[in-house]
Amino acid sequence: MMLTPTDLTDATEVTDPTSDPLTFGVGVRVTAAVMADDYAAVLTRALAGLDTAGLAVETGDVSTYAGGSESDLLRWLTDLAQALAATERHVALTVHLSRGCPGEVVCDLPGGAGPRGGEVPTSRTTGRWAAAEWALYPLADQAVTGGEPDHMRDIYAAIDHARELGTFRVSEHFVTRLEGDVGDVLATAVAGWVLVGRGVQHVTSHLTLSLNSPSHVGRAR
Amino acid sequence: MMLTPTDLTDATEVTDPTSDPLTFGVGVRVTAAVMADDYAAVLTRALAGLDTAGLAVETGDVSTYAGGSESDLLRWLTDLAQALAATERHVALTVHLSRGCPGEVVCDLPGGAGPRGGEVPTSRTTGRWAAAEWALYPLADQAVTGGEPDHMRDIYAAIDHARELGTFRVSEHFVTRLEGDVGDVLATAVAGWVLVGRGVQHVTSHLTLSLNSPSHVGRAR
């Protein structure tokens, strides 16, 4: 079932904008590039089979948008990545998470809103291996609780969490390299984004995943 | 010729870290996903034909890194996009620009360094059309000249520049949609990144381009 933002909330009735994910602008844009001649059929099938419960989904020519809670987004992303990996095609999956800046240029949240708390969603193991490059951006242009904006402190905390999940491999120019079960890799990025989001309203994260790369043959699942 | 960072600069002799692009961390990571069975051969040929003068280039399994001046990076990106578009395959090209945060976790610039100025590189028309989604992130975790960090002000200036170049189409959840000659689209993103970078040391920008999409048949070149 496709949900639209107006189905899920009437913004004038939401007194705490951090409590409703769509009002707060919690969502993702994904681009799935299947490196095969039959890419269109493969992608259509993969998307059509996904459970979209709790999410507002809009497909487009450059990316597909999904909005909703962090745990529903992680579920949907994990299902999508698993479905794409199961096709055995080489796929580049680009994930762009955002929170705290709804609206399309201005962060349309009255009075600044403040950060949105919440639990870190747990991962689901898929049996499919991926390598990824991850960037995490606390954008301290809104209210920040507790101390000066300090992106490096928040990024270190997110990287520590990646080490705990076992997906951290190495830091490279501009990104952190992650490897492991694609469910764990996605959960790592979502966790860092949620953790930083407890102290900073507007946080984005970009993740580029490689599935079924020929250079990964023989890597652990 | 492949250049490495140590060929181009000895950091201990650079008294103004903003003057040398590699010392300052000016670079890009690109992922080119060719949606065809022969993707590996197509990508290898496209990369091999590029002029890498002035750049340090490192290929990897998830993305390829290139470091150097803004104008050399724009030249290389435009050549790459044009070569990929000329294959007539549908391609998703993901571009991640960064400036002002060299090193891999900490922004290794002594004393903060400050913003790096410079000219906005001019575009080269390719005759190839693209649609793209663009995000621009001033990360005010370093010294900022003149006033409070205000991401929205800087982002508005970058969008105004996109309107001047004729590539701005519409703002969407989390991104700005650009369309037009792929040389102009790339130049728009580089321009916004350079313009914001005159006032903010650490700026990143992410651009996802769609080349030769079946949904673009009949769109203007």
PDB file of N, CA and C in Angstrom, chain A residues 111-207:
ATOM      1  N   GLY A 111      10.382  26.917  14.776  1.00  0.00           N
ATOM      2  CA  GLY A 111      11.144  27.086  16.008  1.00  0.00           C
ATOM      3  C   GLY A 111      12.358  26.199  16.122  1.00  0.00           C
ATOM      4  N   GLY A 112      12.728  25.514  15.044  1.00  0.00           N
ATOM      5  CA  GLY A 112      13.927  24.690  15.087  1.00  0.00           C
ATOM      6  C   GLY A 112      13.691  23.246  15.459  1.00  0.00           C
ATOM      7  N   ALA A 113      12.682  22.945  16.235  1.00  0.00           N
ATOM      8  CA  ALA A 113      12.291  21.571  16.576  1.00  0.00           C
ATOM      9  C   ALA A 113      13.251  20.854  17.507  1.00  0.00           C
ATOM     10  N   GLY A 114      14.560  20.903  17.219  1.00  0.00           N
ATOM     11  CA  GLY A 114      15.505  20.153  18.041  1.00  0.00           C
ATOM     12  C   GLY A 114      15.692  18.748  17.525  1.00  0.00           C
ATOM     13  N   PRO A 115      16.604  17.987  18.125  1.00  0.00           N
ATOM     14  CA  PRO A 115      16.898  16.640  17.632  1.00  0.00           C
ATOM     15  C   PRO A 115      15.752  15.667  17.921  1.00  0.00           C
ATOM     16  N   ARG A 116      15.704  14.612  17.137  1.00  0.00           N
ATOM     17  CA  ARG A 116      14.741  13.527  17.333  1.00  0.00           C
ATOM     18  C   ARG A 116      15.485  12.338  17.912  1.00  0.00           C
ATOM     19  N   GLY A 117      15.031  11.893  19.065  1.00  0.00           N
ATOM     20  CA  GLY A 117      15.664  10.743  19.701  1.00  0.00           C
ATOM     21  C   GLY A 117      15.112   9.444  19.146  1.00  0.00           C
ATOM     22  N   GLY A 118      15.369   8.384  19.824  1.00  0.00           N
ATOM     23  CA  GLY A 118      14.813   7.096  19.417  1.00  0.00           C
ATOM     24  C   GLY A 118      15.841   5.985  19.489  1.00  0.00           C
ATOM     25  N   GLU A 119      15.341   4.768  19.373  1.00  0.00           N
ATOM     26  CA  GLU A 119      16.193   3.584  19.447  1.00  0.00           C
ATOM     27  C   GLU A 119      16.942   3.392  18.142  1.00  0.00           C
ATOM     28  N   VAL A 120      18.089   2.770  18.258  1.00  0.00           N
ATOM     29  CA  VAL A 120      18.840   2.356  17.073  1.00  0.00           C
ATOM     30  C   VAL A 120      18.201   1.071  16.555  1.00  0.00           C
ATOM     31  N   PRO A 121      17.726   1.034  15.306  1.00  0.00           N
ATOM     32  CA  PRO A 121      17.098  -0.196  14.805  1.00  0.00           C
ATOM     33  C   PRO A 121      18.108  -1.337  14.716  1.00  0.00           C
ATOM     34  N   THR A 122      17.635  -2.550  15.025  1.00  0.00           N
ATOM     35  CA  THR A 122      18.541  -3.692  14.956  1.00  0.00           C
ATOM     36  C   THR A 122      18.600  -4.239  13.533  1.00  0.00           C
ATOM     37  N   SER A 123      19.714  -4.870  13.228  1.00  0.00           N
ATOM     38  CA  SER A 123      19.919  -5.374  11.865  1.00  0.00           C
ATOM     39  C   SER A 123      19.261  -6.729  11.689  1.00  0.00           C
ATOM     40  N   ARG A 124      19.040  -7.072  10.444  1.00  0.00           N
ATOM     41  CA  ARG A 124      18.583  -8.410  10.053  1.00  0.00           C
ATOM     42  C   ARG A 124      19.674  -8.994   9.164  1.00  0.00           C
ATOM     43  N   THR A 125      20.095 -10.203   9.489  1.00  0.00           N
ATOM     44  CA  THR A 125      21.137 -10.850   8.686  1.00  0.00           C
ATOM     45  C   THR A 125      20.513 -11.433   7.430  1.00  0.00           C
ATOM     46  N   THR A 126      21.159 -11.184   6.286  1.00  0.00           N
ATOM     47  CA  THR A 126      20.587 -11.582   4.993  1.00  0.00           C
ATOM     48  C   THR A 126      21.313 -12.748   4.339  1.00  0.00           C
ATOM     49  N   GLY A 127      22.540 -13.030   4.769  1.00  0.00           N
ATOM     50  CA  GLY A 127      23.339 -14.040   4.074  1.00  0.00           C
ATOM     51  C   GLY A 127      23.993 -13.513   2.813  1.00  0.00           C
ATOM     52  N   ARG A 128      23.948 -12.194   2.591  1.00  0.00           N
ATOM     53  CA  ARG A 128      24.515 -11.592   1.383  1.00  0.00           C
ATOM     54  C   ARG A 128      25.602 -10.596   1.798  1.00  0.00           C
ATOM     55  N   TRP A 129      26.774 -10.698   1.169  1.00  0.00           N
ATOM     56  CA  TRP A 129      27.928  -9.885   1.560  1.00  0.00           C
ATOM     57  C   TRP A 129      27.997  -8.622   0.710  1.00  0.00           C
ATOM     58  N   ALA A 130      28.468  -7.528   1.311  1.00  0.00           N
ATOM     59  CA  ALA A 130      28.635  -6.281   0.574  1.00  0.00           C
ATOM     60  C   ALA A 130      29.844  -5.524   1.083  1.00  0.00           C
ATOM     61  N   ALA A 131      30.404  -4.698   0.208  1.00  0.00           N
ATOM     62  CA  ALA A 131      31.384  -3.689   0.593  1.00  0.00           C
ATOM     63  C   ALA A 131      30.724  -2.337   0.364  1.00  0.00           C
ATOM     64  N   ALA A 132      31.100  -1.350   1.170  1.00  0.00           N
ATOM     65  CA  ALA A 132      30.442  -0.048   1.052  1.00  0.00           C
ATOM     66  C   ALA A 132      31.371   1.077   1.481  1.00  0.00           C
ATOM     67  N   GLU A 133      31.069   2.261   0.990  1.00  0.00           N
ATOM     68  CA  GLU A 133      31.755   3.476   1.430  1.00  0.00           C
ATOM     69  C   GLU A 133      30.717   4.410   2.038  1.00  0.00           C
ATOM     70  N   TRP A 134      31.023   4.924   3.214  1.00  0.00           N
ATOM     71  CA  TRP A 134      30.041   5.608   4.049  1.00  0.00           C
ATOM     72  C   TRP A 134      30.527   6.991   4.461  1.00  0.00           C
ATOM     73  N   ALA A 135      29.626   7.978   4.340  1.00  0.00           N
ATOM     74  CA  ALA A 135      29.902   9.330   4.833  1.00  0.00           C
ATOM     75  C   ALA A 135      28.733   9.771   5.697  1.00  0.00           C
ATOM     76  N   LEU A 136      29.013  10.460   6.769  1.00  0.00           N
ATOM     77  CA  LEU A 136      28.001  10.864   7.752  1.00  0.00           C
ATOM     78  C   LEU A 136      28.163  12.349   8.048  1.00  0.00           C
ATOM     79  N   TYR A 137      27.071  13.125   7.921  1.00  0.00           N
ATOM     80  CA  TYR A 137      27.157  14.579   8.021  1.00  0.00           C
ATOM     81  C   TYR A 137      26.200  15.166   9.051  1.00  0.00           C
ATOM     82  N   PRO A 138      26.714  15.488  10.247  1.00  0.00           N
ATOM     83  CA  PRO A 138      25.912  16.300  11.158  1.00  0.00           C
ATOM     84  C   PRO A 138      25.915  17.740  10.640  1.00  0.00           C
ATOM     85  N   LEU A 139      24.739  18.299  10.383  1.00  0.00           N
ATOM     86  CA  LEU A 139      24.642  19.653   9.831  1.00  0.00           C
ATOM     87  C   LEU A 139      24.091  20.544  10.928  1.00  0.00           C
ATOM     88  N   ALA A 140      25.000  21.194  11.650  1.00  0.00           N
ATOM     89  CA  ALA A 140      24.590  21.929  12.848  1.00  0.00           C
ATOM     90  C   ALA A 140      24.103  23.314  12.484  1.00  0.00           C
ATOM     91  N   ASP A 141      23.046  23.344  11.647  1.00  0.00           N
ATOM     92  CA  ASP A 141      22.453  24.626  11.290  1.00  0.00           C
ATOM     93  C   ASP A 141      21.163  24.847  12.052  1.00  0.00           C
ATOM     94  N   GLN A 142      20.880  23.903  12.953  1.00  0.00           N
ATOM     95  CA  GLN A 142      19.668  24.015  13.753  1.00  0.00           C
ATOM     96  C   GLN A 142      20.065  23.887  15.215  1.00  0.00           C
ATOM     97  N   ALA A 143      19.079  23.854  16.091  1.00  0.00           N
ATOM     98  CA  ALA A 143      19.371  23.788  17.526  1.00  0.00           C
ATOM     99  C   ALA A 143      20.169  22.536  17.860  1.00  0.00           C
ATOM    100  N   VAL A 144      21.180  22.719  18.671  1.00  0.00           N
ATOM    101  CA  VAL A 144      22.021  21.595  19.096  1.00  0.00           C
ATOM    102  C   VAL A 144      21.981  21.532  20.608  1.00  0.00           C
ATOM    103  N   THR A 145      21.719  20.355  21.161  1.00  0.00           N
ATOM    104  CA  THR A 145      21.707  20.252  22.615  1.00  0.00           C
ATOM    105  C   THR A 145      23.106  19.946  23.112  1.00  0.00           C
ATOM    106  N   GLY A 146      23.503  20.696  24.128  1.00  0.00           N
ATOM    107  CA  GLY A 146      24.722  20.306  24.833  1.00  0.00           C
ATOM    108  C   GLY A 146      26.026  20.613  24.128  1.00  0.00           C
ATOM    109  N   GLY A 147      26.554  21.810  24.273  1.00  0.00           N
ATOM    110  CA  GLY A 147      27.902  22.056  23.789  1.00  0.00           C
ATOM    111  C   GLY A 147      27.952  22.533  22.354  1.00  0.00           C
ATOM    112  N   GLU A 148      29.146  22.830  21.916  1.00  0.00           N
ATOM    113  CA  GLU A 148      29.370  23.322  20.561  1.00  0.00           C
ATOM    114  C   GLU A 148      29.126  22.221  19.542  1.00  0.00           C
ATOM    115  N   PRO A 149      28.681  22.593  18.350  1.00  0.00           N
ATOM    116  CA  PRO A 149      28.662  21.583  17.287  1.00  0.00           C
ATOM    117  C   PRO A 149      30.063  21.027  17.098  1.00  0.00           C
ATOM    118  N   ASP A 150      30.231  19.737  17.131  1.00  0.00           N
ATOM    119  CA  ASP A 150      31.548  19.139  16.950  1.00  0.00           C
ATOM    120  C   ASP A 150      31.362  17.875  16.133  1.00  0.00           C
ATOM    121  N   HIS A 151      31.504  18.060  14.820  1.00  0.00           N
ATOM    122  CA  HIS A 151      31.210  16.951  13.915  1.00  0.00           C
ATOM    123  C   HIS A 151      32.145  15.778  14.164  1.00  0.00           C
ATOM    124  N   MET A 152      33.409  16.054  14.464  1.00  0.00           N
ATOM    125  CA  MET A 152      34.361  14.968  14.595  1.00  0.00           C
ATOM    126  C   MET A 152      34.013  14.084  15.788  1.00  0.00           C
ATOM    127  N   ARG A 153      33.566  14.669  16.871  1.00  0.00           N
ATOM    128  CA  ARG A 153      33.188  13.869  18.047  1.00  0.00           C
ATOM    129  C   ARG A 153      32.048  12.919  17.685  1.00  0.00           C
ATOM    130  N   ASP A 154      31.029  13.465  16.980  1.00  0.00           N
ATOM    131  CA  ASP A 154      29.878  12.648  16.626  1.00  0.00           C
ATOM    132  C   ASP A 154      30.261  11.557  15.630  1.00  0.00           C
ATOM    133  N   ILE A 155      31.143  11.909  14.688  1.00  0.00           N
ATOM    134  CA  ILE A 155      31.551  10.923  13.690  1.00  0.00           C
ATOM    135  C   ILE A 155      32.366   9.816  14.337  1.00  0.00           C
ATOM    136  N   TYR A 156      33.231  10.139  15.300  1.00  0.00           N
ATOM    137  CA  TYR A 156      33.991   9.112  16.018  1.00  0.00           C
ATOM    138  C   TYR A 156      33.036   8.142  16.723  1.00  0.00           C
ATOM    139  N   ALA A 157      31.974   8.670  17.322  1.00  0.00           N
ATOM    140  CA  ALA A 157      31.013   7.802  18.025  1.00  0.00           C
ATOM    141  C   ALA A 157      30.343   6.845  17.043  1.00  0.00           C
ATOM    142  N   ALA A 158      30.023   7.339  15.864  1.00  0.00           N
ATOM    143  CA  ALA A 158      29.389   6.488  14.855  1.00  0.00           C
ATOM    144  C   ALA A 158      30.363   5.419  14.357  1.00  0.00           C
ATOM    145  N   ILE A 159      31.628   5.786  14.209  1.00  0.00           N
ATOM    146  CA  ILE A 159      32.631   4.805  13.759  1.00  0.00           C
ATOM    147  C   ILE A 159      32.859   3.758  14.845  1.00  0.00           C
ATOM    148  N   ASP A 160      32.874   4.173  16.104  1.00  0.00           N
ATOM    149  CA  ASP A 160      33.001   3.203  17.196  1.00  0.00           C
ATOM    150  C   ASP A 160      31.870   2.186  17.126  1.00  0.00           C
ATOM    151  N   HIS A 161      30.650   2.643  16.812  1.00  0.00           N
ATOM    152  CA  HIS A 161      29.525   1.729  16.708  1.00  0.00           C
ATOM    153  C   HIS A 161      29.733   0.749  15.557  1.00  0.00           C
ATOM    154  N   ALA A 162      30.325   1.225  14.467  1.00  0.00           N
ATOM    155  CA  ALA A 162      30.629   0.334  13.339  1.00  0.00           C
ATOM    156  C   ALA A 162      31.626  -0.744  13.766  1.00  0.00           C
ATOM    157  N   ARG A 163      32.593  -0.360  14.591  1.00  0.00           N
ATOM    158  CA  ARG A 163      33.548  -1.362  15.082  1.00  0.00           C
ATOM    159  C   ARG A 163      32.829  -2.408  15.932  1.00  0.00           C
ATOM    160  N   GLU A 164      31.888  -1.952  16.751  1.00  0.00           N
ATOM    161  CA  GLU A 164      31.131  -2.895  17.595  1.00  0.00           C
ATOM    162  C   GLU A 164      30.309  -3.859  16.744  1.00  0.00           C
ATOM    163  N   LEU A 165      29.752  -3.362  15.639  1.00  0.00           N
ATOM    164  CA  LEU A 165      28.948  -4.217  14.754  1.00  0.00           C
ATOM    165  C   LEU A 165      29.816  -5.110  13.875  1.00  0.00           C
ATOM    166  N   GLY A 166      31.111  -4.825  13.845  1.00  0.00           N
ATOM    167  CA  GLY A 166      32.027  -5.668  13.065  1.00  0.00           C
ATOM    168  C   GLY A 166      32.124  -5.309  11.600  1.00  0.00           C
ATOM    169  N   THR A 167      31.524  -4.190  11.194  1.00  0.00           N
ATOM    170  CA  THR A 167      31.528  -3.835   9.776  1.00  0.00           C
ATOM    171  C   THR A 167      32.631  -2.843   9.409  1.00  0.00           C
ATOM    172  N   PHE A 168      33.248  -2.191  10.390  1.00  0.00           N
ATOM    173  CA  PHE A 168      34.293  -1.212  10.093  1.00  0.00           C
ATOM    174  C   PHE A 168      35.523  -1.877   9.504  1.00  0.00           C
ATOM    175  N   ARG A 169      36.047  -1.347   8.383  1.00  0.00           N
ATOM    176  CA  ARG A 169      37.287  -1.875   7.847  1.00  0.00           C
ATOM    177  C   ARG A 169      38.400  -0.842   7.893  1.00  0.00           C
ATOM    178  N   VAL A 170      38.209   0.301   7.271  1.00  0.00           N
ATOM    179  CA  VAL A 170      39.290   1.276   7.214  1.00  0.00           C
ATOM    180  C   VAL A 170      38.719   2.632   6.831  1.00  0.00           C
ATOM    181  N   SER A 171      39.416   3.674   7.221  1.00  0.00           N
ATOM    182  CA  SER A 171      39.046   5.019   6.784  1.00  0.00           C
ATOM    183  C   SER A 171      39.823   5.346   5.520  1.00  0.00           C
ATOM    184  N   GLU A 172      39.144   5.957   4.569  1.00  0.00           N
ATOM    185  CA  GLU A 172      39.769   6.321   3.296  1.00  0.00           C
ATOM    186  C   GLU A 172      39.486   7.795   3.032  1.00  0.00           C
ATOM    187  N   HIS A 173      40.048   8.324   1.928  1.00  0.00           N
ATOM    188  CA  HIS A 173      39.721   9.723   1.594  1.00  0.00           C
ATOM    189  C   HIS A 173      38.212   9.909   1.606  1.00  0.00           C
ATOM    190  N   PHE A 174      37.712  10.750   2.494  1.00  0.00           N
ATOM    191  CA  PHE A 174      36.329  11.237   2.507  1.00  0.00           C
ATOM    192  C   PHE A 174      35.294  10.240   3.034  1.00  0.00           C
ATOM    193  N   VAL A 175      35.653   8.961   3.188  1.00  0.00           N
ATOM    194  CA  VAL A 175      34.660   7.964   3.564  1.00  0.00           C
ATOM    195  C   VAL A 175      35.232   6.955   4.547  1.00  0.00           C
ATOM    196  N   THR A 176      34.324   6.158   5.142  1.00  0.00           N
ATOM    197  CA  THR A 176      34.689   4.997   5.952  1.00  0.00           C
ATOM    198  C   THR A 176      34.277   3.764   5.165  1.00  0.00           C
ATOM    199  N   ARG A 177      35.183   2.808   5.025  1.00  0.00           N
ATOM    200  CA  ARG A 177      34.851   1.574   4.312  1.00  0.00           C
ATOM    201  C   ARG A 177      34.235   0.577   5.292  1.00  0.00           C
ATOM    202  N   LEU A 178      33.094   0.011   4.886  1.00  0.00           N
ATOM    203  CA  LEU A 178      32.405  -1.023   5.659  1.00  0.00           C
ATOM    204  C   LEU A 178      32.331  -2.288   4.823  1.00  0.00           C
ATOM    205  N   GLU A 179      32.334  -3.444   5.495  1.00  0.00           N
ATOM    206  CA  GLU A 179      32.167  -4.732   4.823  1.00  0.00           C
ATOM    207  C   GLU A 179      31.399  -5.665   5.742  1.00  0.00           C
ATOM    208  N   GLY A 180      30.682  -6.619   5.123  1.00  0.00           N
ATOM    209  CA  GLY A 180      29.998  -7.631   5.915  1.00  0.00           C
ATOM    210  C   GLY A 180      28.647  -7.970   5.330  1.00  0.00           C
ATOM    211  N   ASP A 181      27.816  -8.606   6.151  1.00  0.00           N
ATOM    212  CA  ASP A 181      26.460  -8.903   5.699  1.00  0.00           C
ATOM    213  C   ASP A 181      25.778  -7.571   5.359  1.00  0.00           C
ATOM    214  N   VAL A 182      25.075  -7.535   4.230  1.00  0.00           N
ATOM    215  CA  VAL A 182      24.524  -6.243   3.802  1.00  0.00           C
ATOM    216  C   VAL A 182      23.513  -5.703   4.817  1.00  0.00           C
ATOM    217  N   GLY A 183      22.838  -6.604   5.556  1.00  0.00           N
ATOM    218  CA  GLY A 183      21.950  -6.153   6.625  1.00  0.00           C
ATOM    219  C   GLY A 183      22.716  -5.412   7.713  1.00  0.00           C
ATOM    220  N   ASP A 184      23.890  -5.918   8.058  1.00  0.00           N
ATOM    221  CA  ASP A 184      24.715  -5.272   9.078  1.00  0.00           C
ATOM    222  C   ASP A 184      25.309  -3.958   8.563  1.00  0.00           C
ATOM    223  N   VAL A 185      25.691  -3.946   7.289  1.00  0.00           N
ATOM    224  CA  VAL A 185      26.268  -2.721   6.717  1.00  0.00           C
ATOM    225  C   VAL A 185      25.223  -1.601   6.717  1.00  0.00           C
ATOM    226  N   LEU A 186      24.012  -1.912   6.268  1.00  0.00           N
ATOM    227  CA  LEU A 186      22.941  -0.897   6.268  1.00  0.00           C
ATOM    228  C   LEU A 186      22.625  -0.464   7.696  1.00  0.00           C
ATOM    229  N   ALA A 187      22.576  -1.427   8.621  1.00  0.00           N
ATOM    230  CA  ALA A 187      22.266  -1.092  10.009  1.00  0.00           C
ATOM    231  C   ALA A 187      23.337  -0.200  10.624  1.00  0.00           C
ATOM    232  N   THR A 188      24.570  -0.369  10.183  1.00  0.00           N
ATOM    233  CA  THR A 188      25.659   0.468  10.677  1.00  0.00           C
ATOM    234  C   THR A 188      25.435   1.926  10.290  1.00  0.00           C
ATOM    235  N   ALA A 189      25.097   2.141   9.028  1.00  0.00           N
ATOM    236  CA  ALA A 189      24.879   3.510   8.567  1.00  0.00           C
ATOM    237  C   ALA A 189      23.659   4.127   9.247  1.00  0.00           C
ATOM    238  N   VAL A 190      22.591   3.345   9.363  1.00  0.00           N
ATOM    239  CA  VAL A 190      21.383   3.865  10.020  1.00  0.00           C
ATOM    240  C   VAL A 190      21.676   4.168  11.491  1.00  0.00           C
ATOM    241  N   ALA A 191      22.439   3.309  12.147  1.00  0.00           N
ATOM    242  CA  ALA A 191      22.776   3.526  13.559  1.00  0.00           C
ATOM    243  C   ALA A 191      23.570   4.813  13.749  1.00  0.00           C
ATOM    244  N   GLY A 192      24.576   5.024  12.923  1.00  0.00           N
ATOM    245  CA  GLY A 192      25.387   6.244  13.048  1.00  0.00           C
ATOM    246  C   GLY A 192      24.535   7.485  12.866  1.00  0.00           C
ATOM    247  N   TRP A 193      23.642   7.405  11.909  1.00  0.00           N
ATOM    248  CA  TRP A 193      22.733   8.525  11.591  1.00  0.00           C
ATOM    249  C   TRP A 193      21.767   8.795  12.758  1.00  0.00           C
ATOM    250  N   VAL A 194      21.237   7.744  13.356  1.00  0.00           N
ATOM    251  CA  VAL A 194      20.348   7.898  14.512  1.00  0.00           C
ATOM    252  C   VAL A 194      21.120   8.405  15.730  1.00  0.00           C
ATOM    253  N   LEU A 195      22.290   7.844  15.976  1.00  0.00           N
ATOM    254  CA  LEU A 195      23.078   8.230  17.154  1.00  0.00           C
ATOM    255  C   LEU A 195      23.467   9.702  17.086  1.00  0.00           C
ATOM    256  N   VAL A 196      23.995  10.130  15.945  1.00  0.00           N
ATOM    257  CA  VAL A 196      24.350  11.542  15.790  1.00  0.00           C
ATOM    258  C   VAL A 196      23.091  12.397  15.872  1.00  0.00           C
ATOM    259  N   GLY A 197      21.984  11.851  15.390  1.00  0.00           N
ATOM    260  CA  GLY A 197      20.721  12.580  15.384  1.00  0.00           C
ATOM    261  C   GLY A 197      20.142  12.825  16.758  1.00  0.00           C
ATOM    262  N   ARG A 198      20.674  12.176  17.783  1.00  0.00           N
ATOM    263  CA  ARG A 198      20.170  12.433  19.129  1.00  0.00           C
ATOM    264  C   ARG A 198      20.637  13.797  19.628  1.00  0.00           C
ATOM    265  N   GLY A 199      21.737  14.292  19.043  1.00  0.00           N
ATOM    266  CA  GLY A 199      22.266  15.578  19.486  1.00  0.00           C
ATOM    267  C   GLY A 199      22.200  16.677  18.449  1.00  0.00           C
ATOM    268  N   VAL A 200      21.917  16.309  17.203  1.00  0.00           N
ATOM    269  CA  VAL A 200      21.881  17.269  16.098  1.00  0.00           C
ATOM    270  C   VAL A 200      20.603  17.029  15.309  1.00  0.00           C
ATOM    271  N   GLN A 201      19.841  18.075  15.063  1.00  0.00           N
ATOM    272  CA  GLN A 201      18.553  17.908  14.367  1.00  0.00           C
ATOM    273  C   GLN A 201      18.726  17.407  12.933  1.00  0.00           C
ATOM    274  N   HIS A 202      19.599  18.063  12.173  1.00  0.00           N
ATOM    275  CA  HIS A 202      19.695  17.797  10.728  1.00  0.00           C
ATOM    276  C   HIS A 202      20.938  16.950  10.453  1.00  0.00           C
ATOM    277  N   VAL A 203      20.714  15.715  10.094  1.00  0.00           N
ATOM    278  CA  VAL A 203      21.823  14.793   9.828  1.00  0.00           C
ATOM    279  C   VAL A 203      21.535  14.061   8.523  1.00  0.00           C
ATOM    280  N   THR A 204      22.536  13.995   7.645  1.00  0.00           N
ATOM    281  CA  THR A 204      22.393  13.181   6.446  1.00  0.00           C
ATOM    282  C   THR A 204      23.513  12.150   6.427  1.00  0.00           C
ATOM    283  N   SER A 205      23.321  11.107   5.654  1.00  0.00           N
ATOM    284  CA  SER A 205      24.348  10.089   5.507  1.00  0.00           C
ATOM    285  C   SER A 205      24.246   9.492   4.119  1.00  0.00           C
ATOM    286  N   HIS A 206      25.388   9.304   3.493  1.00  0.00           N
ATOM    287  CA  HIS A 206      25.445   8.719   2.159  1.00  0.00           C
ATOM    288  C   HIS A 206      26.229   7.415   2.224  1.00  0.00           C
ATOM    289  N   LEU A 207      25.696   6.380   1.562  1.00  0.00           N
ATOM    290  CA  LEU A 207      26.302   5.055   1.573  1.00  0.00           C
ATOM    291  C   LEU A 207      26.243   4.516   0.154  1.00  0.00           C
TER     292      LEU A 207
END
